[in-house]
Structures are given as structure tokens and as C-alpha cells.
RNA sequence: GCCGGCGUAGCUCAGCAGGCAGAGCAGCGGUUUCGUAAACCGCAGGCCGGAGGUUCGAUUCCUCCCGCCGGCUCCA
């Protein structure tokens, strides 16, 4: 007899019947059964022994099942409305689900409403969803009759002889399940988007139409998700950038994927770079500058022309010599290292550079600041002895958390990428190097108490690495930091140091970027803060607003006083507008501090302080306001 | 590259059964001297993304091109 745990927590002993039968007797509903840690259909007969737990519809574990069922309902609805349609695949994904179709006619977004309405009918009908097992021959016959070429292809990849299908009403679909017991449970579903997608992601195969949707157990969760989407849309850096006059990308005149940093964006970048440089000097790095182009010989020696050519732009001819625009900074840093014989006493050497690189990206993948063709890496190369690698990796993690923490990122997801143990021959460098490097990464992560996911076979051919993802204010994950060993370049460039034995040795080299690229990081920052930058980053920290023309000289004096104190301040006196207009404008520009000067304030030598939050703090001495802004700036927090 | 959507004033958008191209904001000129999210009046602003076709006539219909946006395995 199996131990059955019902939704309200009561336990019964049973076998043979389905969990669904028990629930129906009690007038209960649920999404699925959890048997030995695996989700199963409620309609399955209970096992002879073990534990069966009821998974409620509201259980997070049920979400995937719910969405998978929603994708079947979508397919059923599409089938009804578009008889000639061919079905491909329809899985649940992180935020919802999709289904890929080939439509006989192009489908527009406006069709989604009608499909949603048809889905509602299927939900209303509360069709039972039942699993059906077919033999291979039956399955193939079924799909040949229906002329479902994609499904036939999927069938061919399934090794089993008994093939699992799910049936709801007139609709049947190849599927491993599990599914909800009936369509009536999918109450809160919404179709969101329409997009093209290749069959099996392969650009040489058919282009299908993908319909995206999402589903939740209750209306509130669906509403929240839709609000979240809307919030993300409003924070889109591609809209905020031009609105706040931070940057522009001018495809027609400048070129795709090439960023113009406007004065306000440049002001923020300057703050970021200054902070970054100061912290790097403190952490024992040496800053360097290197050129944007280098001779073909350099890139041949580094191997870039062999392994990275598709990411590089065509060479330019300079006095008969080929030069390439740099896609990476490493060869230059190595060239600096090699200008003299290095002693073991010189190590570690840490070269850091805000190095601007150019990489070819296909036009379709370019995306605002997040994917560009020219960008500035916050790059560094650490060259060290074998006995130093662990401390060096740990030092990278410390610096990463210190710097990212200042920008309000405190949640990290870490991926450790190591060799594929089955194919060690695909990687450069010996076992001993790989193990030492991997151990140093693991130990450094453990010493920092950072949980990580180990990814076998995800390492690049030249060394193991750590990638760190941060979560932004909307809980979206972004990969920023990468810390990777490179066993390849020291070899290719024959880098050495003289050890205490008087012999030449090969150093370890670690390549790392903390913010990744300044462009990408800026885009993420804009979305993280929704354009409302904290005081230390705000391009304009304070505006001084005169109430009438009479206070213009006073306002200008106050702004000048602030600027002399190192505060980024402007007096808005260029044209005569009402205070209401000025406040609204400052609010839209998301300026943290508004200093209102009317006749009363001017007479007393004070300002009325209003914060971006809408808080009116009333009259304050100018010195007190400056102190407040200076404190908020120094704290690098979001508090104004 | 491919699929779908979209290209109209600096920006946001309306218009189009085929008949001289419209609004708000921004800009410029003036009036208003104003107290915490938009004072008022006026002026100017356009190869309706580009090329070709159909037509007496095209921003509108058709074809091609260019650009932008969403997406292109999280596998039945």
C-alpha cells in the first residue's frame, strides 16, 4: 500500500485507484502527484508502495505542468481555427510557455485575441486530459494521416516502442507529460507574443511561428506577472537612454552597435571609471593603456586569426602592412609583460585596462547597449606563480563583490565551468594545470561562501572559469563577471619568469572582467535603477529652481556654491517657467535633489529642499543640503 | 540571415473607400512674475524610409530594397 498525502495534509493508505479518484470523492482539485520525487499524472494508478504527495495547483512545482497543459490548449485552439496548421513543439519555459506552428498563411498579432477566445472555450468545456499509449506503428500512422511532418521527425528520435500521447477532446498530442487532469484548471492564461523560430533552432531549416503565452494558478499571480512585464518595458534602457539624454545609437549615420555617450551618460561613465580605477589601484593593479589596432603578426601569434576570425573585422592596409582592430586586449598586456625579464619576485603582476574592443556581431543580435559591436571591457590580466593562484582568484572575487555591491548588486549566481571529463584531449594544458586551476577556483568560492553550479564541459579550450550573474531590481539575471584561466596565451607567447632556481618557468595567467563591458553594464544599470540613479551616480545631482525671475541671481549663486563643493548642480534659469513646470521637468529627469528658491528663501539665505521621492523637506540652510548630498554620495547608497 | 510587426515634423502619434499632410510635446517670438508633476497666444517645422509599378492622380494599392522592434531549442 502506498502512503497518500492529501492536500489538507491527511494521510491515507491506498493502492490501485488513482489519486484523482480520492480527490474527487472529497471534492478537491490538484495539479499532479509527486511520486518518489517525480511529478506524475493524477490519473495514474497509485503504486504498490512508497509515498505519493498531492501537488496543489498553487504549488510552484505545479507551474510547469500547468503551463505545459496551457500550451496544449493553445495548440488545440489553433488547430480548430487554422485547419491546415502543422504542429511542432510546445514546452513550458521559465516565464510561461510557447508552441511552434507552421501556418498556411502568415499570422498577425491581432489573431491572438481570437485564439485566446477559443482557448477559453476549451477551458470552459473542462475536457478530461488522458494519457494514451500507442505503438510506434500506430503513432506513425496517426501522424502520417494528419500529415504532421514535424511530429514524425520527433517520433523518429524517440527510441521507445510504446509512445506516450495525451488526449483532450478531439485533440491529441505526442507528449511525455505529465499534465493536469482536465483543461478546466487552466483559468489564468494569456497569450503574449508572436515570433519566428527555426525548427529545432537550425537556421537552415523551416521557419515556424512561435506563440508565447503565460499561465498562473490564480488571477493575482497572472496580474503581477503582467505588471512586471510592463515595469520591465518602462525601464527599457533603449527608451530611457534617449529620454534622459544619456546615449544614442545612430544606425544610419554612425553604424549599428556603435554607441555615442552623451554628456550625461559620459558623466555617469566617468564616475564609474573613476571609482573602478581607484579600487583597482587599491587592490594592487597597475593600469595600462594599449592601442586599438595591431599588426596581423600579433593576432597570428595569439591565435585569434585562427580561432576568432569570424569575430574580427577585415584587416586594413597601412603602408603595405595588415593591421586588425582589436577584439581583445590580452595580446597587448602580454606584450607589456614581455618587455623585460621577470623575476618570481615581480609576481603577481596585475595589468588592468578599460580597453575598447570591436567584435563582429550579426545585425539581428544587436540590442541597445546590451549587445554592441564596439565596447569597453573592464579588463585585467593577472600573471602569477602557481603558489599564488588561489589568493589571486580570491582577490578577484573580493574586488568583484566590493565593486558590484557599490552598484546595488548583492545577489550572485555563480557558474564554475570545467572540462568535459570524457574529452580531455579537446583542451590545451596538462591535467596538473587544470586541476590546480580548478581547485583554486573552488577553494576561493568556498572561502567566500559563494554557492556555485558546476558545469562539466562548459569550459573553453584554454582553461576553467567562473562566471558570475547578478540579479537586478526586477530579479532578472545578467552575466557580468568572468574570471578565467588561460593556459593558451602564455604558451603561444612564450611568457616566462625566472624562479628562485634560476630557471625560466611558465606563469599562470588569469583573464578577468568584473563589469564585463561598460556599455552593457550601463544598460543594465539604467534598467536596474529605472533611470533614477542614486546620488553618487546621478549625472545631475541637484537643480536649483527659482520661483520668479527675481530669484535668478540667488539661484545661480547657490548652484555655483554647490559646484564649488564638488556637487553636480545646475540652476534652471535659462527661461522663465512656472515652478510647477520646473519641478515636473526635474522629476521627469529623475534628478535626486530640487532646491527651490523663492523670495522667502532668498531673503533668509536658505533653500526649500524637495527630493525626487516627492518628499518636501522645507527650508534648509544651503550648508545642510550640501552636507546631505555629500553624505549620500559618499555612502553610494540609494538613500537621498 | 530568417519569420512576424512597424517606418508620417527633433520626439510621441493621428490620417489614407486613392484627391493640396494633421495634433500634442520640444524649438523660435511674444504675453504672464508665477510656491512643489505641464500658464497663455502666435510662428516655423515634412522628398509620409528609398526605388519602381498600377492610376488622370499614390502618404494611401502592388513589388523590391533599406532601417527599426520582437524572436530564432529552456527540446515530445
mmCIF file of C-alpha atoms in Angstrom, chain A residues 15 19 28 39 54-55 65 142 179 184 204 227 238 244 284 299 338 381 498 521 529 614 639:
data_model
loop_
_atom_site.group_PDB
_atom_site.id
_atom_site.type_symbol
_atom_site.label_atom_id
_atom_site.label_comp_id
_atom_site.label_asym_id
_atom_site.label_seq_id
_atom_site.Cartn_x
_atom_site.Cartn_y
_atom_site.Cartn_z
ATOM 1 C CA UNK A 15 -3.103 1.445 -3.973
ATOM 2 C CA UNK A 19 -5.175 9.853 -6.695
ATOM 3 C CA UNK A 28 -10.858 18.570 -4.148
ATOM 4 C CA UNK A 39 5.736 14.596 -10.989
ATOM 5 C CA UNK A 54 -0.575 15.702 -3.825
ATOM 6 C CA UNK A 55 0.755 18.736 -5.638
ATOM 7 C CA UNK A 65 2.646 21.246 -15.549
ATOM 8 C CA UNK A 142 -1.628 8.738 -36.908
ATOM 9 C CA UNK A 179 -0.425 17.091 -17.456
ATOM 10 C CA UNK A 184 -10.786 23.437 -16.732
ATOM 11 C CA UNK A 204 18.904 26.021 -42.398
ATOM 12 C CA UNK A 227 2.623 44.225 -14.222
ATOM 13 C CA UNK A 238 16.651 51.939 -25.089
ATOM 14 C CA UNK A 244 17.325 61.120 -20.197
ATOM 15 C CA UNK A 284 47.274 46.250 -6.296
ATOM 16 C CA UNK A 299 46.910 38.226 -33.975
ATOM 17 C CA UNK A 338 57.435 40.608 -22.200
ATOM 18 C CA UNK A 381 45.249 40.091 -16.729
ATOM 19 C CA UNK A 498 62.861 33.356 -13.617
ATOM 20 C CA UNK A 521 26.855 47.381 -17.637
ATOM 21 C CA UNK A 529 17.500 51.842 -11.288
ATOM 22 C CA UNK A 614 8.293 63.672 -3.725
ATOM 23 C CA UNK A 639 19.077 56.851 0.226
#
